[in-house]
Amino acid sequence: MPSSSTGSNQINTPDQHGFFGAYGGRFVPPQLEAVIKEVEEAYLSIRQDQSFWDEYQRLLTHYVGRPSPLWHARNLSTKLGGAQIYLKREDLNHTGAHKINHCIGEVLLAKRMGKKRVIAETGAGQHGVALATAAALLGLECEIHMGAIDVAKQHPNVIRMKLLGCKVIEVTQGGACLKDAVDSAFTDFVTNHRDTFFAIGSVVGPHPYPMMVQDFQSVVGREARAQIQEQAGRLPDYLVACVGGGSNAMGLFTAFLPDTEVSIIGVEPAGKSDQRGEHAATLSFGTPGMLHGMKTYLLQDDGGEPWPVHSIASGLDYPGVGPIHAFLKDSKRAEYVAVGDAETLAAFRQLSEVEGIIPALESSHAVAYAAKLAPRLSADKIILVNLSGRGDKDIDYVAEVMGI
Ligand SMILES: *Cc1c(COP(=O)(O)O)cnc(C)c1O
């Protein structure tokens, strides 16, 4: 088990059926139940196996490049004239985002289960690239389901996946976005489960995926907690992370959940407006429901059909959210806010110019919220932002919308 994970009475661990309070669980058709039960049993067994975590940590250290730095963004903090902003540099990981953390874990698990092939959905293409990378490293076949709209928008990541020896399946059903790619990957999993492992890309889906992905990501917050104590001599006042499915956010938040003096803020994409179809701010505007095998907050119509969603960051355009975030919202341990496309672009530009760091559009949502919060606080306060990924994948798109 990752070194600071603890028993099931802890706020960060679901009960034995995968519930975080009223949310989570495993709501899947019978043919999928047996297949996912196998994943659960395998994961619960390796969760207790120190040799698994030793191998995992070895790969994080020597292949991914962990620990990632914690950077005190002094220029940005001075410019904003308030709290001190620190950035957890997940953008510096191999493949440029936090997703490699859980992909290495999932592919290691697949290998231990004797699977030959890993499959997944992807939105921005980051999960696909990270999974294809881990599969190449560990010698498994890889197939990635991706919405046709995202394939067009994230062309460089599609090429990367192909170079890594992965097959990319272009999904044209429904809205041709992330949700449709998830549906398509589930279908593949049911059909090919004997030799295939489904590596979900966030803290979403049926139990045990939310717990498992959170465990794999929790290294981010364990590092950040030690780093901020070393650099600032204390814990931060605020944690800020963007929330799509919620994996980078839980990566940062998990180690701090017991520290009630630390305020926790998740930032969702408010998109173009609060109209249906123009944002993906699930916890801000959604209601509890059922999607992809879990009970959680959803953007949905009266019949439970998910809404079309939009964000300038394709990694955030998902009509659901990880069940632990639903639980943290209702229990008020975390607060969820929303930031729109325009503020996100401004933050993308500001961080690039002031710190020399080009952030992913996803991460720019968190930076934008920190930039609003900082001036309202005194200079001795600390905001720790998870910089979940780098913006190289977004530069063509940004150049186009900003007319550069
Ligand atoms: C995929 C992605 C996200 C959103 O996914 P979460 O599971 O919410 O973390 C955020 N940032 C980057 C850079 C991503 O690639």
Short mmCIF file of C-alpha atoms and ligand atoms in Angstrom, two decimals:
data_model
loop_
_atom_site.label_atom_id
_atom_site.label_comp_id
_atom_site.label_asym_id
_atom_site.label_seq_id
_atom_site.Cartn_x
_atom_site.Cartn_y
_atom_site.Cartn_z
CA MET A 1 0.00 0.00 0.00
CA PRO A 2 1.37 3.51 -0.72
CA SER A 3 3.29 4.41 2.42
CA SER A 4 0.83 6.80 4.08
CA SER A 5 -2.46 5.14 3.09
CA THR A 6 -4.38 3.98 6.08
CA GLY A 7 -7.44 1.99 7.08
CA SER A 8 -10.99 2.18 5.77
CA ASN A 9 -12.10 4.50 8.59
CA GLN A 10 -10.11 7.25 6.85
CA ILE A 11 -11.86 9.98 4.87
CA ASN A 12 -9.85 9.12 1.73
CA THR A 13 -10.74 5.43 1.50
CA PRO A 14 -14.12 4.05 0.38
CA ASP A 15 -16.00 1.30 2.22
CA GLN A 16 -15.64 -2.28 0.97
CA HIS A 17 -18.28 -1.69 -1.72
CA GLY A 18 -16.46 1.36 -3.02
CA PHE A 19 -18.68 4.04 -1.47
CA PHE A 20 -17.40 7.41 -0.34
CA GLY A 21 -20.46 8.33 1.73
CA ALA A 22 -23.39 8.13 -0.69
CA TYR A 23 -21.18 8.20 -3.81
CA GLY A 24 -19.17 5.72 -5.82
CA GLY A 25 -19.99 2.01 -5.77
CA ARG A 26 -20.03 -0.31 -8.75
CA PHE A 27 -23.14 -0.12 -10.92
CA VAL A 28 -22.36 -2.25 -13.95
CA PRO A 29 -24.15 -4.89 -16.03
CA PRO A 30 -23.58 -8.52 -14.94
CA GLN A 31 -21.04 -9.31 -17.70
CA LEU A 32 -18.89 -6.39 -16.53
CA GLU A 33 -19.31 -7.16 -12.82
CA ALA A 34 -17.22 -10.36 -12.98
CA VAL A 35 -14.54 -8.66 -15.08
CA ILE A 36 -14.17 -5.71 -12.72
CA LYS A 37 -14.36 -7.93 -9.65
CA GLU A 38 -11.21 -9.58 -10.98
CA VAL A 39 -9.51 -6.17 -11.13
CA GLU A 40 -10.68 -5.41 -7.59
CA GLU A 41 -9.35 -8.68 -6.17
CA ALA A 42 -6.02 -8.28 -7.94
CA TYR A 43 -5.67 -4.69 -6.76
CA LEU A 44 -6.61 -5.44 -3.14
CA SER A 45 -3.96 -8.13 -3.14
CA ILE A 46 -1.13 -6.00 -4.59
CA ARG A 47 -2.21 -3.10 -2.34
CA GLN A 48 -0.75 -5.14 0.53
CA ASP A 49 2.30 -6.25 -1.45
CA GLN A 50 5.38 -4.19 -0.65
CA SER A 51 7.28 -5.58 -3.65
CA PHE A 52 4.67 -3.98 -5.94
CA TRP A 53 5.07 -0.54 -4.32
CA ASP A 54 8.86 -0.83 -4.36
CA GLU A 55 8.77 -1.48 -8.11
CA TYR A 56 6.26 1.34 -8.59
CA GLN A 57 8.43 3.79 -6.66
CA ARG A 58 11.54 2.72 -8.56
CA LEU A 59 9.84 3.59 -11.87
CA LEU A 60 8.51 6.91 -10.51
CA THR A 61 11.98 7.90 -9.34
CA HIS A 62 14.14 6.80 -12.24
CA TYR A 63 11.74 6.86 -15.21
CA VAL A 64 9.15 9.55 -14.45
CA GLY A 65 11.64 11.79 -12.66
CA ARG A 66 10.04 12.10 -9.23
CA PRO A 67 9.91 13.90 -6.91
CA SER A 68 8.66 16.75 -9.09
CA PRO A 69 9.83 20.17 -7.80
CA LEU A 70 7.73 22.53 -5.71
CA TRP A 71 8.37 26.00 -7.13
CA HIS A 72 7.77 29.19 -5.16
CA ALA A 73 6.40 31.43 -7.93
CA ARG A 74 7.80 34.67 -6.51
CA ASN A 75 7.31 36.74 -9.68
CA LEU A 76 3.66 35.80 -9.95
CA SER A 77 3.10 36.26 -6.20
CA THR A 78 4.68 39.75 -6.28
CA LYS A 79 2.75 40.74 -9.37
CA LEU A 80 -0.57 39.68 -7.82
CA GLY A 81 0.32 41.43 -4.56
CA GLY A 82 -0.97 39.01 -1.96
CA ALA A 83 -0.44 35.42 -0.89
CA GLN A 84 2.62 33.37 -1.86
CA ILE A 85 1.90 30.96 -4.69
CA TYR A 86 3.74 27.63 -4.91
CA LEU A 87 3.44 25.36 -7.94
CA LYS A 88 3.70 21.58 -7.73
CA ARG A 89 5.45 20.89 -11.02
CA GLU A 90 3.66 17.80 -12.40
CA ASP A 91 4.29 19.39 -15.81
CA LEU A 92 7.92 18.30 -15.47
CA ASN A 93 7.09 14.59 -15.31
CA HIS A 94 8.06 12.40 -18.25
CA THR A 95 5.20 12.85 -20.80
CA GLY A 96 4.34 16.24 -19.30
CA ALA A 97 1.50 15.64 -16.87
CA HIS A 98 0.43 13.86 -13.70
CA LYS A 99 -1.26 11.02 -15.61
CA ILE A 100 1.94 8.99 -15.96
CA ASN A 101 1.72 8.34 -12.19
CA HIS A 102 -1.44 6.25 -12.42
CA CYS A 103 -0.60 4.78 -15.83
CA ILE A 104 2.60 3.20 -14.52
CA GLY A 105 0.57 1.79 -11.61
CA GLU A 106 -2.22 0.44 -13.79
CA VAL A 107 0.09 -1.15 -16.36
CA LEU A 108 2.16 -2.72 -13.57
CA LEU A 109 -1.06 -4.19 -12.17
CA ALA A 110 -2.16 -5.43 -15.62
CA LYS A 111 1.19 -7.15 -16.01
CA ARG A 112 0.92 -8.81 -12.61
CA MET A 113 -2.56 -10.03 -13.64
CA GLY A 114 -1.03 -11.69 -16.71
CA LYS A 115 -2.81 -9.41 -19.23
CA LYS A 116 -1.30 -8.86 -22.68
CA ARG A 117 -3.14 -5.69 -23.66
CA VAL A 118 -4.21 -2.42 -22.03
CA ILE A 119 -6.97 -0.17 -23.35
CA ALA A 120 -8.29 3.21 -22.28
CA GLU A 121 -10.28 6.27 -23.16
CA THR A 122 -8.61 9.65 -23.58
CA GLY A 123 -9.77 13.27 -23.83
CA ALA A 124 -6.89 15.68 -24.31
CA GLY A 125 -4.76 12.72 -25.33
CA GLN A 126 -2.64 13.00 -22.21
CA HIS A 127 -3.96 9.79 -20.66
CA GLY A 128 -3.51 8.00 -23.99
CA VAL A 129 0.08 9.17 -24.33
CA ALA A 130 0.86 8.32 -20.71
CA LEU A 131 -0.69 4.86 -21.02
CA ALA A 132 1.00 4.15 -24.36
CA THR A 133 4.28 5.19 -22.73
CA ALA A 134 3.83 2.89 -19.74
CA ALA A 135 2.72 0.05 -22.04
CA ALA A 136 5.80 0.51 -24.26
CA LEU A 137 8.04 0.51 -21.19
CA LEU A 138 6.49 -2.57 -19.64
CA GLY A 139 5.94 -4.48 -22.88
CA LEU A 140 2.13 -4.62 -23.26
CA GLU A 141 -0.02 -3.88 -26.32
CA CYS A 142 -2.04 -0.67 -26.10
CA GLU A 143 -5.25 0.59 -27.75
CA ILE A 144 -6.72 4.02 -27.07
CA HIS A 145 -10.32 5.14 -27.70
CA MET A 146 -10.57 8.84 -28.47
CA GLY A 147 -13.46 11.10 -29.54
CA ALA A 148 -13.15 12.32 -33.13
CA ILE A 149 -13.36 15.97 -32.06
CA ASP A 150 -10.45 15.45 -29.67
CA VAL A 151 -8.47 13.59 -32.32
CA ALA A 152 -8.67 16.68 -34.52
CA LYS A 153 -7.92 19.10 -31.66
CA GLN A 154 -5.04 17.13 -30.14
CA HIS A 155 -3.28 15.92 -33.26
CA PRO A 156 0.29 15.94 -31.80
CA ASN A 157 -0.81 13.57 -29.03
CA VAL A 158 -2.36 11.22 -31.60
CA ILE A 159 0.99 11.10 -33.41
CA ARG A 160 2.82 10.50 -30.12
CA MET A 161 0.57 7.54 -29.32
CA LYS A 162 1.17 6.03 -32.75
CA LEU A 163 4.93 6.52 -32.42
CA LEU A 164 4.74 4.71 -29.09
CA GLY A 165 3.31 1.70 -30.91
CA CYS A 166 -0.29 2.23 -29.84
CA LYS A 167 -3.46 1.85 -31.92
CA VAL A 168 -5.80 4.87 -31.78
CA ILE A 169 -9.52 4.20 -32.23
CA GLU A 170 -11.44 7.26 -33.37
CA VAL A 171 -14.91 7.38 -31.76
CA THR A 172 -17.61 9.13 -33.78
CA GLN A 173 -20.71 8.16 -31.75
CA GLY A 174 -22.61 10.66 -29.60
CA GLY A 175 -20.80 13.95 -29.11
CA ALA A 176 -17.50 12.34 -30.23
CA CYS A 177 -15.88 13.53 -26.98
CA LEU A 178 -14.46 12.02 -23.80
CA LYS A 179 -17.72 10.50 -22.53
CA ASP A 180 -18.24 8.66 -25.82
CA ALA A 181 -14.66 7.40 -25.76
CA VAL A 182 -15.33 5.95 -22.27
CA ASP A 183 -18.44 4.12 -23.55
CA SER A 184 -16.49 2.71 -26.46
CA ALA A 185 -13.63 1.50 -24.24
CA PHE A 186 -16.07 -0.23 -21.84
CA THR A 187 -17.53 -2.16 -24.78
CA ASP A 188 -14.06 -3.29 -25.86
CA PHE A 189 -13.32 -4.38 -22.26
CA VAL A 190 -16.42 -6.57 -22.00
CA THR A 191 -15.60 -8.22 -25.33
CA ASN A 192 -11.88 -8.79 -24.73
CA HIS A 193 -11.54 -9.02 -20.96
CA ARG A 194 -9.65 -12.31 -20.96
CA ASP A 195 -6.38 -10.76 -22.12
CA THR A 196 -7.23 -7.07 -21.66
CA PHE A 197 -6.97 -4.58 -18.80
CA PHE A 198 -9.01 -1.37 -18.87
CA ALA A 199 -6.87 1.45 -17.49
CA ILE A 200 -9.28 4.25 -16.55
CA GLY A 201 -7.69 7.70 -16.74
CA SER A 202 -9.03 9.39 -13.62
CA VAL A 203 -10.64 8.79 -10.20
CA VAL A 204 -13.88 7.77 -11.95
CA GLY A 205 -15.74 4.63 -12.98
CA PRO A 206 -16.80 1.61 -10.94
CA HIS A 207 -15.01 0.52 -7.75
CA PRO A 208 -12.04 -0.10 -7.45
CA TYR A 209 -10.92 2.42 -10.09
CA PRO A 210 -11.51 5.66 -8.13
CA MET A 211 -9.66 4.27 -5.09
CA MET A 212 -6.89 2.72 -7.18
CA VAL A 213 -6.16 5.80 -9.30
CA GLN A 214 -6.24 7.95 -6.15
CA ASP A 215 -3.73 5.64 -4.45
CA PHE A 216 -1.41 5.89 -7.46
CA GLN A 217 -1.70 9.70 -7.59
CA SER A 218 -1.38 10.32 -3.85
CA VAL A 219 2.41 10.50 -4.21
CA VAL A 220 1.88 14.09 -5.47
CA GLY A 221 0.48 15.34 -2.17
CA ARG A 222 2.89 13.32 -0.02
CA GLU A 223 5.80 14.97 -1.82
CA ALA A 224 4.20 18.43 -1.77
CA ARG A 225 3.44 18.18 1.96
CA ALA A 226 7.09 17.43 2.78
CA GLN A 227 8.38 20.04 0.29
CA ILE A 228 6.26 22.93 1.60
CA GLN A 229 7.25 22.12 5.18
CA GLU A 230 10.88 22.17 4.14
CA GLN A 231 10.62 25.40 2.10
CA ALA A 232 8.10 27.42 4.13
CA GLY A 233 8.32 25.67 7.49
CA ARG A 234 4.59 25.00 7.60
CA LEU A 235 1.55 23.66 5.78
CA PRO A 236 -0.17 25.78 3.09
CA ASP A 237 -3.37 27.73 3.79
CA TYR A 238 -4.98 26.68 0.49
CA LEU A 239 -4.65 23.87 -1.99
CA VAL A 240 -5.92 24.59 -5.51
CA ALA A 241 -6.25 22.06 -8.34
CA CYS A 242 -8.34 21.78 -11.48
CA VAL A 243 -11.02 19.08 -11.58
CA GLY A 244 -12.01 17.12 -14.66
CA GLY A 245 -12.50 13.59 -13.37
CA GLY A 246 -10.46 14.69 -10.38
CA SER A 247 -7.25 12.63 -10.34
CA ASN A 248 -4.64 15.40 -10.17
CA ALA A 249 -6.78 17.11 -7.53
CA MET A 250 -6.98 13.96 -5.38
CA GLY A 251 -3.30 13.43 -6.00
CA LEU A 252 -2.60 16.72 -4.27
CA PHE A 253 -5.47 16.70 -1.75
CA THR A 254 -5.24 13.19 -0.26
CA ALA A 255 -2.19 13.74 1.98
CA PHE A 256 -3.75 16.94 3.38
CA LEU A 257 -7.28 15.67 4.11
CA PRO A 258 -6.60 15.23 7.84
CA ASP A 259 -5.07 18.75 8.07
CA THR A 260 -8.29 20.66 8.72
CA GLU A 261 -6.43 24.00 8.82
CA VAL A 262 -5.69 23.57 5.09
CA SER A 263 -8.54 24.79 2.86
CA ILE A 264 -9.08 22.63 -0.22
CA ILE A 265 -10.40 24.09 -3.46
CA GLY A 266 -11.22 22.26 -6.68
CA VAL A 267 -11.60 24.35 -9.84
CA GLU A 268 -14.03 23.26 -12.53
CA PRO A 269 -14.33 24.57 -16.09
CA ALA A 270 -17.06 27.23 -16.37
CA GLY A 271 -16.48 27.30 -20.14
CA LYS A 272 -18.23 29.98 -22.16
CA SER A 273 -21.29 30.48 -19.96
CA ASP A 274 -23.48 28.74 -17.37
CA GLN A 275 -25.85 27.59 -20.15
CA ARG A 276 -26.32 23.86 -20.78
CA GLY A 277 -23.65 22.65 -23.22
CA GLU A 278 -21.30 25.59 -22.67
CA HIS A 279 -19.39 24.40 -19.58
CA ALA A 280 -18.40 21.23 -17.68
CA ALA A 281 -18.73 22.45 -14.07
CA THR A 282 -20.26 19.28 -12.71
CA LEU A 283 -20.12 19.93 -8.96
CA SER A 284 -21.14 23.57 -9.38
CA PHE A 285 -24.24 22.95 -11.49
CA GLY A 286 -24.89 19.19 -11.42
CA THR A 287 -27.10 16.80 -9.45
CA PRO A 288 -26.47 13.27 -8.15
CA GLY A 289 -26.98 10.50 -10.67
CA MET A 290 -25.37 7.49 -12.31
CA LEU A 291 -22.72 7.39 -15.03
CA HIS A 292 -20.00 4.94 -16.06
CA GLY A 293 -20.66 2.55 -13.20
CA MET A 294 -20.59 5.07 -10.35
CA LYS A 295 -22.99 7.25 -8.38
CA THR A 296 -21.79 10.85 -8.43
CA TYR A 297 -22.66 14.40 -9.43
CA LEU A 298 -23.58 14.74 -13.10
CA LEU A 299 -24.61 17.31 -15.60
CA GLN A 300 -27.75 15.55 -16.79
CA ASP A 301 -31.26 16.11 -18.06
CA ASP A 302 -34.39 14.88 -16.25
CA GLY A 303 -34.08 11.42 -17.79
CA GLY A 304 -30.49 10.99 -16.55
CA GLU A 305 -28.95 11.56 -20.00
CA PRO A 306 -25.62 13.40 -19.65
CA TRP A 307 -25.48 16.89 -21.15
CA PRO A 308 -23.08 17.83 -23.89
CA VAL A 309 -20.21 19.65 -22.21
CA HIS A 310 -17.61 22.20 -23.21
CA SER A 311 -14.28 23.42 -21.91
CA ILE A 312 -11.37 25.09 -23.62
CA ALA A 313 -9.36 22.28 -21.97
CA SER A 314 -10.41 18.95 -23.47
CA GLY A 315 -9.07 17.08 -20.42
CA LEU A 316 -11.81 18.74 -18.36
CA ASP A 317 -14.85 18.24 -20.60
CA TYR A 318 -16.54 15.36 -18.81
CA PRO A 319 -20.16 15.51 -17.54
CA GLY A 320 -19.33 13.52 -14.37
CA VAL A 321 -16.71 13.71 -11.62
CA GLY A 322 -14.94 11.30 -9.29
CA PRO A 323 -17.22 10.16 -6.45
CA ILE A 324 -14.78 11.21 -3.75
CA HIS A 325 -15.17 14.81 -4.92
CA ALA A 326 -18.95 14.50 -4.59
CA PHE A 327 -18.37 13.27 -1.05
CA LEU A 328 -15.86 16.03 -0.22
CA LYS A 329 -18.29 18.63 -1.54
CA ASP A 330 -21.26 17.40 0.49
CA SER A 331 -19.14 16.96 3.63
CA LYS A 332 -17.69 20.45 3.05
CA ARG A 333 -14.09 19.25 3.44
CA ALA A 334 -13.46 20.74 0.01
CA GLU A 335 -14.99 23.64 -1.87
CA TYR A 336 -15.59 23.68 -5.63
CA VAL A 337 -15.50 26.79 -7.78
CA ALA A 338 -15.59 27.36 -11.54
CA VAL A 339 -13.40 29.41 -13.85
CA GLY A 340 -14.29 30.23 -17.47
CA ASP A 341 -12.38 29.97 -20.75
CA ALA A 342 -11.45 33.66 -20.91
CA GLU A 343 -9.93 33.81 -17.41
CA THR A 344 -8.14 30.54 -18.14
CA LEU A 345 -6.50 31.95 -21.27
CA ALA A 346 -5.41 35.04 -19.35
CA ALA A 347 -3.80 32.83 -16.69
CA PHE A 348 -2.14 30.69 -19.37
CA ARG A 349 -0.56 33.82 -20.78
CA GLN A 350 0.34 35.37 -17.43
CA LEU A 351 2.14 32.30 -16.06
CA SER A 352 4.05 31.93 -19.34
CA GLU A 353 5.20 35.55 -19.32
CA VAL A 354 5.87 36.00 -15.61
CA GLU A 355 7.37 32.65 -14.59
CA GLY A 356 8.54 31.17 -17.89
CA ILE A 357 6.23 28.21 -17.43
CA ILE A 358 3.67 27.38 -20.15
CA PRO A 359 0.89 25.52 -18.32
CA ALA A 360 -1.65 23.09 -19.76
CA LEU A 361 -5.05 24.71 -20.33
CA GLU A 362 -6.43 22.30 -17.71
CA SER A 363 -3.91 23.49 -15.10
CA SER A 364 -4.48 27.11 -16.17
CA HIS A 365 -7.93 26.86 -14.55
CA ALA A 366 -6.24 26.32 -11.17
CA VAL A 367 -3.71 29.09 -11.82
CA ALA A 368 -6.56 31.46 -12.77
CA TYR A 369 -8.39 30.78 -9.52
CA ALA A 370 -5.20 31.21 -7.47
CA ALA A 371 -4.65 34.54 -9.24
CA LYS A 372 -8.11 35.69 -8.09
CA LEU A 373 -7.63 34.41 -4.54
CA ALA A 374 -4.08 35.66 -3.87
CA PRO A 375 -4.76 39.44 -3.92
CA ARG A 376 -7.49 38.97 -1.28
CA LEU A 377 -4.97 37.43 1.13
CA SER A 378 -1.97 38.81 3.03
CA ALA A 379 1.60 38.12 1.90
CA ASP A 380 2.21 35.57 4.66
CA LYS A 381 -0.51 33.22 3.36
CA ILE A 382 0.37 30.28 1.13
CA ILE A 383 -1.54 28.90 -1.85
CA LEU A 384 -0.24 25.60 -3.24
CA VAL A 385 -1.38 25.00 -6.82
CA ASN A 386 -1.11 21.69 -8.63
CA LEU A 387 0.36 22.46 -12.04
CA SER A 388 -0.98 19.22 -13.47
CA GLY A 389 0.60 19.46 -16.91
CA ARG A 390 2.51 21.49 -19.45
CA GLY A 391 1.00 23.49 -22.29
CA ASP A 392 3.00 22.28 -25.27
CA LYS A 393 0.01 20.27 -26.48
CA ASP A 394 -2.14 23.44 -26.40
CA ILE A 395 0.02 26.04 -28.12
CA ASP A 396 -1.43 25.74 -31.63
CA TYR A 397 -4.96 26.01 -30.30
CA VAL A 398 -4.10 28.96 -28.05
CA ALA A 399 -2.26 30.75 -30.85
CA GLU A 400 -5.36 30.40 -33.00
CA VAL A 401 -7.89 31.67 -30.42
CA MET A 402 -5.61 34.48 -29.25
CA GLY A 403 -4.65 35.45 -32.80
CA ILE A 404 -0.88 35.09 -32.25
C1 LIG B 1 -6.31 14.98 -17.93
C2 LIG B 1 -5.78 16.20 -17.33
C3 LIG B 1 -6.48 16.84 -16.30
C4 LIG B 1 -7.84 16.42 -15.85
O1 LIG B 1 -7.92 15.16 -15.27
P1 LIG B 1 -8.08 14.96 -13.71
O2 LIG B 1 -8.37 13.53 -13.56
O3 LIG B 1 -9.19 15.86 -13.25
O4 LIG B 1 -6.79 15.37 -13.11
C5 LIG B 1 -5.90 17.94 -15.72
N1 LIG B 1 -4.70 18.40 -16.14
C6 LIG B 1 -4.01 17.81 -17.13
C7 LIG B 1 -2.70 18.38 -17.53
C8 LIG B 1 -4.54 16.70 -17.75
O5 LIG B 1 -3.85 16.11 -18.73
#
